[in-house]
Amino acid sequence: MVEKSKILIVDDRRENLIALEKVLEDLSIEIVTVTNGNDALRSLLNHEFALIILDVMMPEMDGYELAELIRGQKETRKTPLIFLTAMGSTDKLIFRGYQAGAVDYLFKPVDDHILLSKVNVFVQLDQQKKELERSNRDLEIFAGIASHDLKAPLRKIQNMGDFLKEDFKNILDERGIQYITNIQGMAMQLSKLTDSLLEYSRINKETESFESVDLNDILERVVNNLELQIQETRGDIRVGKLPVVKGMPFLLIQLFQNLISNALKFHRNEEPPRVDIEAKAIGNGFWKITIKDNGIGFDEKYSDEIFKPFKRLVSKSTFDGSGIGLASCQKIANHHRGNIMCCSEMGKGSLFAVILPE
């Protein structure tokens, strides 16, 4: 069961707080009331609120100052703020409130129905957020259990296959040995799939602060990591001048490694893979990094489908893989407040574009 949402009401007049609580009493929420900015800040240290209703005119610390302090803290900067203000407030003061971080205004005297409607919207959003967080936790727990409980017997299957081939090599014919090898291969594939599921479930769990990341360094590490695959495919990786972006290095390595590894994997038999990585500023504080290959390509009508988990456009017997890689790429890009898209043509190659903030 999802816990009740909490809202914080800040007003220096106790009678206003009582009146607001009375209006909201039928909602299934927990209400915390305080009469000044300092008490509000203390409450924010101890509780996570779905909404803050904040009076503008208060002594010592007014609503604008308090809002700026709330927005200045990492833990509370995304908490919705609604200002309470007198009906006669000027457009300039209202604009100042929005600049300070307000998402809405309520004008005194407050209309009960409007107050209930606005608060209920934010409570519903908070409940949906909590439900989604719980689902994500459940997914991570499941993936962790699957990884732990499945991999141990899978390792035994692989080991037992080796024992069978060694201990019964004088009895098994070539077909029998091939059957055992196939079983070991399927066990290995399932082991890789559980690892991929675990990685996928953990992406949004990462909460490290973003830092300045030089993508030139990221791509250098990616190319080093893929050195064996590059040699085996006779691949040609060409990296242009890349920018510095805000992000988490280990996730960005995973993102670009997945994309380049796919470009190397899905190449045409008659031609070694070539991968070109370039960057372009697209305005509004964002960069577009493109990864272009000369591989087998795919029908562009599937350009959205390929980012769904387990979606495969080619036969497993032709190209191995978990079907999680591109889904993880999209999740990482979104986690960085960016995006990923692609275009492709059968038999001519694909181009993936990753959008990342500066």
mmCIF file of C-alpha atoms in Angstrom:
data_model
loop_
_atom_site.group_PDB
_atom_site.id
_atom_site.type_symbol
_atom_site.label_atom_id
_atom_site.label_comp_id
_atom_site.label_asym_id
_atom_site.label_seq_id
_atom_site.Cartn_x
_atom_site.Cartn_y
_atom_site.Cartn_z
ATOM 1 C CA MET A 1 0.000 0.000 0.000
ATOM 2 C CA VAL A 2 1.342 3.437 -0.971
ATOM 3 C CA GLU A 3 1.816 5.757 1.998
ATOM 4 C CA LYS A 4 -0.287 8.905 2.313
ATOM 5 C CA SER A 5 0.919 12.039 0.583
ATOM 6 C CA LYS A 6 1.997 14.939 2.755
ATOM 7 C CA ILE A 7 1.494 18.634 2.086
ATOM 8 C CA LEU A 8 3.090 21.561 3.873
ATOM 9 C CA ILE A 9 1.141 24.781 4.492
ATOM 10 C CA VAL A 10 3.058 27.897 5.551
ATOM 11 C CA ASP A 11 1.141 30.950 6.820
ATOM 12 C CA ASP A 12 1.960 33.295 9.681
ATOM 13 C CA ARG A 13 -1.702 33.504 10.744
ATOM 14 C CA ARG A 14 -2.950 30.489 12.681
ATOM 15 C CA GLU A 15 -6.598 31.108 11.720
ATOM 16 C CA ASN A 16 -5.673 30.805 8.023
ATOM 17 C CA LEU A 17 -3.982 27.470 8.658
ATOM 18 C CA ILE A 18 -7.039 26.152 10.508
ATOM 19 C CA ALA A 19 -9.328 27.242 7.674
ATOM 20 C CA LEU A 20 -7.161 25.569 5.013
ATOM 21 C CA GLU A 21 -6.932 22.346 7.028
ATOM 22 C CA LYS A 22 -10.730 22.308 7.355
ATOM 23 C CA VAL A 23 -11.180 22.547 3.595
ATOM 24 C CA LEU A 24 -8.704 19.716 2.956
ATOM 25 C CA GLU A 25 -9.763 17.378 5.770
ATOM 26 C CA ASP A 26 -11.688 14.997 3.490
ATOM 27 C CA LEU A 27 -8.616 14.266 1.369
ATOM 28 C CA SER A 28 -6.646 11.195 2.393
ATOM 29 C CA ILE A 29 -3.480 13.191 3.104
ATOM 30 C CA GLU A 30 -1.255 14.235 5.983
ATOM 31 C CA ILE A 31 -1.090 17.995 6.518
ATOM 32 C CA VAL A 32 1.825 19.731 8.229
ATOM 33 C CA THR A 33 1.304 23.389 9.159
ATOM 34 C CA VAL A 34 3.894 25.964 10.243
ATOM 35 C CA THR A 35 3.780 29.715 10.808
ATOM 36 C CA ASN A 36 7.200 30.852 9.567
ATOM 37 C CA GLY A 37 9.956 30.132 7.072
ATOM 38 C CA ASN A 38 12.444 28.636 9.525
ATOM 39 C CA ASP A 39 9.943 26.059 10.761
ATOM 40 C CA ALA A 40 9.098 25.271 7.145
ATOM 41 C CA LEU A 41 12.754 24.564 6.362
ATOM 42 C CA ARG A 42 13.014 22.313 9.418
ATOM 43 C CA SER A 43 9.926 20.385 8.301
ATOM 44 C CA LEU A 44 11.455 19.919 4.867
ATOM 45 C CA LEU A 45 14.451 18.227 6.479
ATOM 46 C CA ASN A 46 12.204 15.607 8.094
ATOM 47 C CA HIS A 47 9.481 15.025 5.489
ATOM 48 C CA GLU A 48 8.998 14.601 1.754
ATOM 49 C CA PHE A 49 6.051 16.686 0.589
ATOM 50 C CA ALA A 50 3.821 16.322 -2.437
ATOM 51 C CA LEU A 51 3.041 20.034 -2.346
ATOM 52 C CA ILE A 52 3.881 23.221 -0.451
ATOM 53 C CA ILE A 53 1.228 25.934 -0.065
ATOM 54 C CA LEU A 54 3.027 29.125 0.839
ATOM 55 C CA ASP A 55 1.752 32.526 1.933
ATOM 56 C CA VAL A 56 3.544 35.380 0.184
ATOM 57 C CA MET A 57 3.358 38.044 2.904
ATOM 58 C CA MET A 58 5.031 36.866 6.108
ATOM 59 C CA PRO A 59 7.292 38.678 8.593
ATOM 60 C CA GLU A 60 11.045 37.956 8.854
ATOM 61 C CA MET A 61 11.141 35.703 5.768
ATOM 62 C CA ASP A 62 8.517 36.258 3.071
ATOM 63 C CA GLY A 63 7.253 33.615 0.688
ATOM 64 C CA TYR A 64 9.575 34.606 -2.149
ATOM 65 C CA GLU A 65 12.678 34.264 0.007
ATOM 66 C CA LEU A 66 11.522 30.922 1.372
ATOM 67 C CA ALA A 67 10.745 29.646 -2.125
ATOM 68 C CA GLU A 68 14.237 30.541 -3.311
ATOM 69 C CA LEU A 69 15.758 28.647 -0.366
ATOM 70 C CA ILE A 70 13.555 25.631 -1.113
ATOM 71 C CA ARG A 71 14.547 25.704 -4.773
ATOM 72 C CA GLY A 72 18.204 25.970 -3.773
ATOM 73 C CA GLN A 73 18.189 22.579 -2.052
ATOM 74 C CA LYS A 74 18.672 19.443 -4.169
ATOM 75 C CA GLU A 75 16.183 17.443 -2.094
ATOM 76 C CA THR A 76 13.336 19.976 -2.418
ATOM 77 C CA ARG A 77 13.942 21.861 -5.662
ATOM 78 C CA LYS A 78 11.341 19.760 -7.515
ATOM 79 C CA THR A 79 8.608 19.991 -4.874
ATOM 80 C CA PRO A 80 5.629 21.909 -6.323
ATOM 81 C CA LEU A 81 4.924 25.315 -4.751
ATOM 82 C CA ILE A 82 1.608 27.156 -4.752
ATOM 83 C CA PHE A 83 1.614 30.756 -3.520
ATOM 84 C CA LEU A 84 -1.219 32.285 -1.506
ATOM 85 C CA THR A 85 -1.568 35.986 -2.266
ATOM 86 C CA ALA A 86 -4.031 38.840 -1.962
ATOM 87 C CA MET A 87 -6.416 39.426 -4.864
ATOM 88 C CA GLY A 88 -4.872 42.831 -5.512
ATOM 89 C CA SER A 89 -1.350 41.551 -6.208
ATOM 90 C CA THR A 90 0.281 43.150 -9.222
ATOM 91 C CA ASP A 91 1.432 41.247 -12.291
ATOM 92 C CA LYS A 92 5.008 42.125 -11.329
ATOM 93 C CA LEU A 93 4.677 40.394 -7.953
ATOM 94 C CA ILE A 94 2.994 37.374 -9.513
ATOM 95 C CA PHE A 95 5.803 37.147 -12.077
ATOM 96 C CA ARG A 96 8.323 37.297 -9.228
ATOM 97 C CA GLY A 97 6.575 34.326 -7.639
ATOM 98 C CA TYR A 98 6.869 32.271 -10.788
ATOM 99 C CA GLN A 99 10.538 33.231 -11.014
ATOM 100 C CA ALA A 100 10.996 32.027 -7.431
ATOM 101 C CA GLY A 101 9.627 28.621 -8.397
ATOM 102 C CA ALA A 102 5.837 28.738 -7.997
ATOM 103 C CA VAL A 103 3.806 26.418 -10.212
ATOM 104 C CA ASP A 104 0.512 28.155 -9.430
ATOM 105 C CA TYR A 105 -1.229 30.902 -7.441
ATOM 106 C CA LEU A 106 -4.246 30.933 -5.136
ATOM 107 C CA PHE A 107 -5.877 34.284 -4.453
ATOM 108 C CA LYS A 108 -7.370 35.221 -1.104
ATOM 109 C CA PRO A 109 -10.079 34.687 -0.093
ATOM 110 C CA VAL A 110 -9.464 31.148 -1.299
ATOM 111 C CA ASP A 111 -12.275 29.382 -3.135
ATOM 112 C CA ASP A 112 -12.730 25.995 -1.442
ATOM 113 C CA HIS A 113 -13.479 24.097 -4.655
ATOM 114 C CA ILE A 114 -10.474 25.531 -6.489
ATOM 115 C CA LEU A 115 -8.208 24.736 -3.535
ATOM 116 C CA LEU A 116 -9.456 21.151 -3.361
ATOM 117 C CA SER A 117 -9.078 20.648 -7.115
ATOM 118 C CA LYS A 118 -5.529 21.996 -7.253
ATOM 119 C CA VAL A 119 -4.323 20.082 -4.194
ATOM 120 C CA ASN A 120 -5.934 16.878 -5.430
ATOM 121 C CA VAL A 121 -4.047 17.116 -8.751
ATOM 122 C CA PHE A 122 -0.680 17.239 -6.980
ATOM 123 C CA VAL A 123 -1.668 14.510 -4.520
ATOM 124 C CA GLN A 124 -2.620 12.216 -7.409
ATOM 125 C CA LEU A 125 0.685 12.952 -9.146
ATOM 126 C CA ASP A 126 2.547 12.165 -5.935
ATOM 127 C CA GLN A 127 0.671 8.882 -5.528
ATOM 128 C CA GLN A 128 1.483 7.882 -9.099
ATOM 129 C CA LYS A 129 5.126 8.774 -8.527
ATOM 130 C CA LYS A 130 5.239 6.664 -5.351
ATOM 131 C CA GLU A 131 3.578 3.745 -7.145
ATOM 132 C CA LEU A 132 6.095 3.985 -9.968
ATOM 133 C CA GLU A 133 8.987 4.093 -7.496
ATOM 134 C CA ARG A 134 7.613 0.999 -5.770
ATOM 135 C CA SER A 135 7.286 -0.791 -9.110
ATOM 136 C CA ASN A 136 10.878 0.106 -9.947
ATOM 137 C CA ARG A 137 12.046 -1.223 -6.589
ATOM 138 C CA ASP A 138 10.112 -4.442 -7.177
ATOM 139 C CA LEU A 139 11.669 -4.761 -10.626
ATOM 140 C CA GLU A 140 15.158 -4.292 -9.217
ATOM 141 C CA ILE A 141 14.532 -6.830 -6.448
ATOM 142 C CA PHE A 142 13.169 -9.324 -8.979
ATOM 143 C CA ALA A 143 16.113 -8.781 -11.308
ATOM 144 C CA GLY A 144 18.545 -9.225 -8.421
ATOM 145 C CA ILE A 145 16.885 -12.462 -7.332
ATOM 146 C CA ALA A 146 16.761 -13.708 -10.912
ATOM 147 C CA SER A 147 20.419 -12.895 -11.401
ATOM 148 C CA HIS A 148 21.500 -14.639 -8.188
ATOM 149 C CA ASP A 149 19.161 -17.643 -8.248
ATOM 150 C CA LEU A 150 19.450 -18.358 -11.967
ATOM 151 C CA LYS A 151 23.168 -17.899 -12.489
ATOM 152 C CA ALA A 152 24.244 -20.525 -9.965
ATOM 153 C CA PRO A 153 22.398 -23.425 -11.702
ATOM 154 C CA LEU A 154 23.375 -22.035 -15.103
ATOM 155 C CA ARG A 155 27.035 -22.240 -14.128
ATOM 156 C CA LYS A 156 26.433 -25.832 -13.001
ATOM 157 C CA ILE A 157 24.874 -26.666 -16.373
ATOM 158 C CA GLN A 158 27.933 -25.316 -18.150
ATOM 159 C CA ASN A 159 30.322 -27.154 -15.830
ATOM 160 C CA MET A 160 28.384 -30.406 -16.102
ATOM 161 C CA GLY A 161 28.548 -30.077 -19.868
ATOM 162 C CA ASP A 162 32.334 -29.902 -19.659
ATOM 163 C CA PHE A 163 32.396 -32.974 -17.393
ATOM 164 C CA LEU A 164 30.158 -34.919 -19.767
ATOM 165 C CA LYS A 165 32.311 -34.102 -22.771
ATOM 166 C CA GLU A 166 35.477 -35.074 -20.893
ATOM 167 C CA ASP A 167 34.282 -38.147 -18.963
ATOM 168 C CA PHE A 168 32.215 -39.642 -21.797
ATOM 169 C CA LYS A 169 34.310 -38.577 -24.769
ATOM 170 C CA ASN A 170 34.796 -42.245 -25.755
ATOM 171 C CA ILE A 171 31.041 -42.870 -25.743
ATOM 172 C CA LEU A 172 29.614 -39.649 -27.192
ATOM 173 C CA ASP A 173 29.597 -39.258 -30.950
ATOM 174 C CA GLU A 174 30.012 -35.919 -32.707
ATOM 175 C CA ARG A 175 26.277 -35.202 -32.616
ATOM 176 C CA GLY A 176 26.094 -35.879 -28.853
ATOM 177 C CA ILE A 177 28.975 -33.494 -28.181
ATOM 178 C CA GLN A 178 27.243 -30.853 -30.321
ATOM 179 C CA TYR A 179 24.032 -31.248 -28.295
ATOM 180 C CA ILE A 180 25.952 -30.619 -25.072
ATOM 181 C CA THR A 181 27.697 -27.614 -26.622
ATOM 182 C CA ASN A 182 24.302 -26.203 -27.660
ATOM 183 C CA ILE A 183 22.976 -26.640 -24.124
ATOM 184 C CA GLN A 184 26.007 -24.802 -22.744
ATOM 185 C CA GLY A 185 25.524 -22.036 -25.282
ATOM 186 C CA MET A 186 21.886 -21.554 -24.286
ATOM 187 C CA ALA A 187 22.891 -21.483 -20.608
ATOM 188 C CA MET A 188 25.473 -18.792 -21.390
ATOM 189 C CA GLN A 189 22.874 -16.778 -23.331
ATOM 190 C CA LEU A 190 20.424 -16.945 -20.415
ATOM 191 C CA SER A 191 23.196 -15.850 -18.023
ATOM 192 C CA LYS A 192 23.904 -12.796 -20.201
ATOM 193 C CA LEU A 193 20.194 -12.004 -20.333
ATOM 194 C CA THR A 194 19.892 -11.972 -16.525
ATOM 195 C CA ASP A 195 22.902 -9.627 -16.341
ATOM 196 C CA SER A 196 21.295 -7.313 -18.906
ATOM 197 C CA LEU A 197 17.995 -7.286 -17.017
ATOM 198 C CA LEU A 198 19.772 -6.356 -13.808
ATOM 199 C CA GLU A 199 21.651 -3.505 -15.508
ATOM 200 C CA TYR A 200 18.429 -2.248 -17.105
ATOM 201 C CA SER A 201 16.543 -2.219 -13.801
ATOM 202 C CA ARG A 202 19.283 -0.257 -12.056
ATOM 203 C CA ILE A 203 19.698 2.629 -14.515
ATOM 204 C CA ASN A 204 17.110 4.966 -12.966
ATOM 205 C CA LYS A 205 18.288 3.938 -9.484
ATOM 206 C CA GLU A 206 21.604 5.705 -9.990
ATOM 207 C CA THR A 207 21.411 9.038 -8.183
ATOM 208 C CA GLU A 208 24.963 10.341 -8.327
ATOM 209 C CA SER A 209 25.247 14.033 -9.110
ATOM 210 C CA PHE A 210 26.008 14.781 -12.720
ATOM 211 C CA GLU A 211 29.501 16.012 -13.460
ATOM 212 C CA SER A 212 31.303 17.493 -16.442
ATOM 213 C CA VAL A 213 32.248 14.565 -18.676
ATOM 214 C CA ASP A 214 34.565 14.805 -21.680
ATOM 215 C CA LEU A 215 33.044 12.514 -24.289
ATOM 216 C CA ASN A 216 36.449 12.209 -25.972
ATOM 217 C CA ASP A 217 37.636 10.356 -22.859
ATOM 218 C CA ILE A 218 34.445 8.266 -22.776
ATOM 219 C CA LEU A 219 34.853 7.162 -26.400
ATOM 220 C CA GLU A 220 38.520 6.376 -25.855
ATOM 221 C CA ARG A 221 37.570 4.002 -23.042
ATOM 222 C CA VAL A 222 34.754 2.495 -25.116
ATOM 223 C CA VAL A 223 37.089 1.799 -28.041
ATOM 224 C CA ASN A 224 39.573 0.178 -25.659
ATOM 225 C CA ASN A 225 36.816 -1.976 -24.169
ATOM 226 C CA LEU A 226 35.747 -3.113 -27.654
ATOM 227 C CA GLU A 227 39.265 -3.726 -28.934
ATOM 228 C CA LEU A 228 38.778 -7.488 -29.396
ATOM 229 C CA GLN A 229 35.458 -7.074 -31.229
ATOM 230 C CA ILE A 230 36.984 -4.394 -33.466
ATOM 231 C CA GLN A 231 39.854 -6.713 -34.364
ATOM 232 C CA GLU A 232 37.590 -9.707 -34.995
ATOM 233 C CA THR A 233 35.309 -7.733 -37.329
ATOM 234 C CA ARG A 234 38.150 -5.656 -38.849
ATOM 235 C CA GLY A 235 36.126 -2.625 -37.814
ATOM 236 C CA ASP A 236 37.082 0.993 -38.468
ATOM 237 C CA ILE A 237 36.030 3.413 -35.698
ATOM 238 C CA ARG A 238 36.397 7.113 -36.540
ATOM 239 C CA VAL A 239 35.771 9.594 -33.729
ATOM 240 C CA GLY A 240 35.502 13.321 -34.386
ATOM 241 C CA LYS A 241 35.933 16.109 -31.848
ATOM 242 C CA LEU A 242 33.384 15.584 -29.088
ATOM 243 C CA PRO A 243 32.058 17.991 -26.436
ATOM 244 C CA VAL A 244 32.000 18.082 -22.664
ATOM 245 C CA VAL A 245 28.540 17.276 -21.314
ATOM 246 C CA LYS A 246 26.865 16.886 -17.944
ATOM 247 C CA GLY A 247 26.399 13.265 -17.015
ATOM 248 C CA MET A 248 27.456 10.125 -15.214
ATOM 249 C CA PRO A 249 30.586 8.598 -16.784
ATOM 250 C CA PHE A 250 29.836 4.898 -16.239
ATOM 251 C CA LEU A 251 26.337 5.229 -17.718
ATOM 252 C CA LEU A 252 27.625 7.160 -20.731
ATOM 253 C CA ILE A 253 30.230 4.432 -21.297
ATOM 254 C CA GLN A 254 27.418 1.847 -21.267
ATOM 255 C CA LEU A 255 25.355 3.962 -23.688
ATOM 256 C CA PHE A 256 28.039 4.442 -26.339
ATOM 257 C CA GLN A 257 29.486 0.960 -25.893
ATOM 258 C CA ASN A 258 26.090 -0.583 -26.626
ATOM 259 C CA LEU A 259 25.633 1.535 -29.754
ATOM 260 C CA ILE A 260 29.116 0.951 -31.171
ATOM 261 C CA SER A 261 29.082 -2.759 -30.305
ATOM 262 C CA ASN A 262 25.793 -3.090 -32.208
ATOM 263 C CA ALA A 263 27.290 -1.259 -35.187
ATOM 264 C CA LEU A 264 30.180 -3.730 -35.213
ATOM 265 C CA LYS A 265 27.910 -6.740 -34.731
ATOM 266 C CA PHE A 266 25.283 -5.970 -37.381
ATOM 267 C CA HIS A 267 27.658 -5.537 -40.286
ATOM 268 C CA ARG A 268 27.362 -6.831 -43.829
ATOM 269 C CA ASN A 269 29.325 -9.989 -44.534
ATOM 270 C CA GLU A 270 31.021 -8.591 -47.603
ATOM 271 C CA GLU A 271 32.201 -5.355 -45.986
ATOM 272 C CA PRO A 272 34.033 -4.651 -42.685
ATOM 273 C CA PRO A 273 32.095 -2.346 -40.344
ATOM 274 C CA ARG A 274 32.843 1.357 -40.285
ATOM 275 C CA VAL A 275 31.517 3.577 -37.501
ATOM 276 C CA ASP A 276 31.668 7.404 -37.557
ATOM 277 C CA ILE A 277 31.014 9.344 -34.354
ATOM 278 C CA GLU A 278 30.483 13.104 -34.621
ATOM 279 C CA ALA A 279 28.942 15.895 -32.555
ATOM 280 C CA LYS A 280 27.007 19.067 -33.306
ATOM 281 C CA ALA A 281 25.615 21.803 -31.044
ATOM 282 C CA ILE A 282 21.857 22.106 -31.629
ATOM 283 C CA GLY A 283 21.080 25.068 -29.387
ATOM 284 C CA ASN A 284 19.241 25.500 -26.076
ATOM 285 C CA GLY A 285 22.189 23.930 -24.258
ATOM 286 C CA PHE A 286 22.118 20.556 -26.039
ATOM 287 C CA TRP A 287 24.493 18.511 -28.205
ATOM 288 C CA LYS A 288 23.630 15.883 -30.801
ATOM 289 C CA ILE A 289 26.125 13.018 -31.003
ATOM 290 C CA THR A 290 25.653 10.803 -34.058
ATOM 291 C CA ILE A 291 26.829 7.216 -34.480
ATOM 292 C CA LYS A 292 26.672 6.241 -38.147
ATOM 293 C CA ASP A 293 27.475 2.772 -39.524
ATOM 294 C CA ASN A 294 27.510 0.957 -42.862
ATOM 295 C CA GLY A 295 25.810 -2.185 -41.552
ATOM 296 C CA ILE A 296 22.782 -4.238 -42.510
ATOM 297 C CA GLY A 297 20.319 -1.511 -41.486
ATOM 298 C CA PHE A 298 16.619 -2.112 -40.863
ATOM 299 C CA ASP A 299 13.226 -0.963 -42.087
ATOM 300 C CA GLU A 300 12.708 2.548 -40.726
ATOM 301 C CA LYS A 301 9.111 1.779 -39.773
ATOM 302 C CA TYR A 302 10.644 -0.033 -36.779
ATOM 303 C CA SER A 303 12.667 2.993 -35.624
ATOM 304 C CA ASP A 304 10.564 3.373 -32.463
ATOM 305 C CA GLU A 305 10.087 -0.351 -31.849
ATOM 306 C CA ILE A 306 13.798 -1.108 -31.522
ATOM 307 C CA PHE A 307 14.040 0.789 -28.223
ATOM 308 C CA LYS A 308 11.535 -1.515 -26.535
ATOM 309 C CA PRO A 309 12.945 -4.253 -24.261
ATOM 310 C CA PHE A 310 13.364 -7.651 -25.969
ATOM 311 C CA LYS A 311 12.478 -6.225 -29.386
ATOM 312 C CA ARG A 312 14.631 -7.904 -32.041
ATOM 313 C CA LEU A 313 14.527 -7.224 -35.775
ATOM 314 C CA VAL A 314 16.905 -10.038 -36.720
ATOM 315 C CA SER A 315 16.973 -13.743 -35.978
ATOM 316 C CA LYS A 316 18.656 -14.921 -32.770
ATOM 317 C CA SER A 317 20.338 -17.608 -34.813
ATOM 318 C CA THR A 318 22.007 -14.945 -36.971
ATOM 319 C CA PHE A 319 23.015 -12.433 -34.284
ATOM 320 C CA ASP A 320 23.107 -13.144 -30.571
ATOM 321 C CA GLY A 321 22.120 -10.650 -27.905
ATOM 322 C CA SER A 322 19.705 -10.046 -25.030
ATOM 323 C CA GLY A 323 17.359 -7.549 -26.690
ATOM 324 C CA ILE A 324 17.953 -5.126 -23.810
ATOM 325 C CA GLY A 325 20.843 -3.041 -25.178
ATOM 326 C CA LEU A 326 18.942 -0.326 -27.069
ATOM 327 C CA ALA A 327 16.255 -0.138 -24.366
ATOM 328 C CA SER A 328 19.066 0.570 -21.888
ATOM 329 C CA CYS A 329 20.472 3.234 -24.217
ATOM 330 C CA GLN A 330 17.142 5.049 -24.298
ATOM 331 C CA LYS A 331 16.752 4.781 -20.530
ATOM 332 C CA ILE A 332 20.254 6.219 -19.994
ATOM 333 C CA ALA A 333 19.634 9.087 -22.433
ATOM 334 C CA ASN A 334 16.336 9.943 -20.714
ATOM 335 C CA HIS A 335 18.031 9.718 -17.314
ATOM 336 C CA HIS A 336 20.416 12.430 -18.560
ATOM 337 C CA ARG A 337 17.442 14.623 -19.588
ATOM 338 C CA GLY A 338 18.233 13.795 -23.189
ATOM 339 C CA ASN A 339 16.916 11.522 -25.909
ATOM 340 C CA ILE A 340 17.934 9.012 -28.565
ATOM 341 C CA MET A 341 16.535 8.467 -32.051
ATOM 342 C CA CYS A 342 17.538 6.665 -35.198
ATOM 343 C CA CYS A 343 17.077 6.414 -38.943
ATOM 344 C CA SER A 344 18.080 3.507 -41.136
ATOM 345 C CA GLU A 345 17.857 1.905 -44.569
ATOM 346 C CA MET A 346 17.960 -1.806 -45.273
ATOM 347 C CA GLY A 347 21.347 -2.876 -46.589
ATOM 348 C CA LYS A 348 22.905 0.582 -46.235
ATOM 349 C CA GLY A 349 23.374 1.189 -42.527
ATOM 350 C CA SER A 350 21.934 3.106 -39.591
ATOM 351 C CA LEU A 351 22.413 6.427 -37.849
ATOM 352 C CA PHE A 352 21.710 6.864 -34.141
ATOM 353 C CA ALA A 353 21.485 10.365 -32.686
ATOM 354 C CA VAL A 354 21.979 10.876 -28.941
ATOM 355 C CA ILE A 355 20.844 14.214 -27.493
ATOM 356 C CA LEU A 356 22.641 15.262 -24.303
ATOM 357 C CA PRO A 357 22.702 18.508 -22.280
ATOM 358 C CA GLU A 358 25.850 20.617 -22.034
#
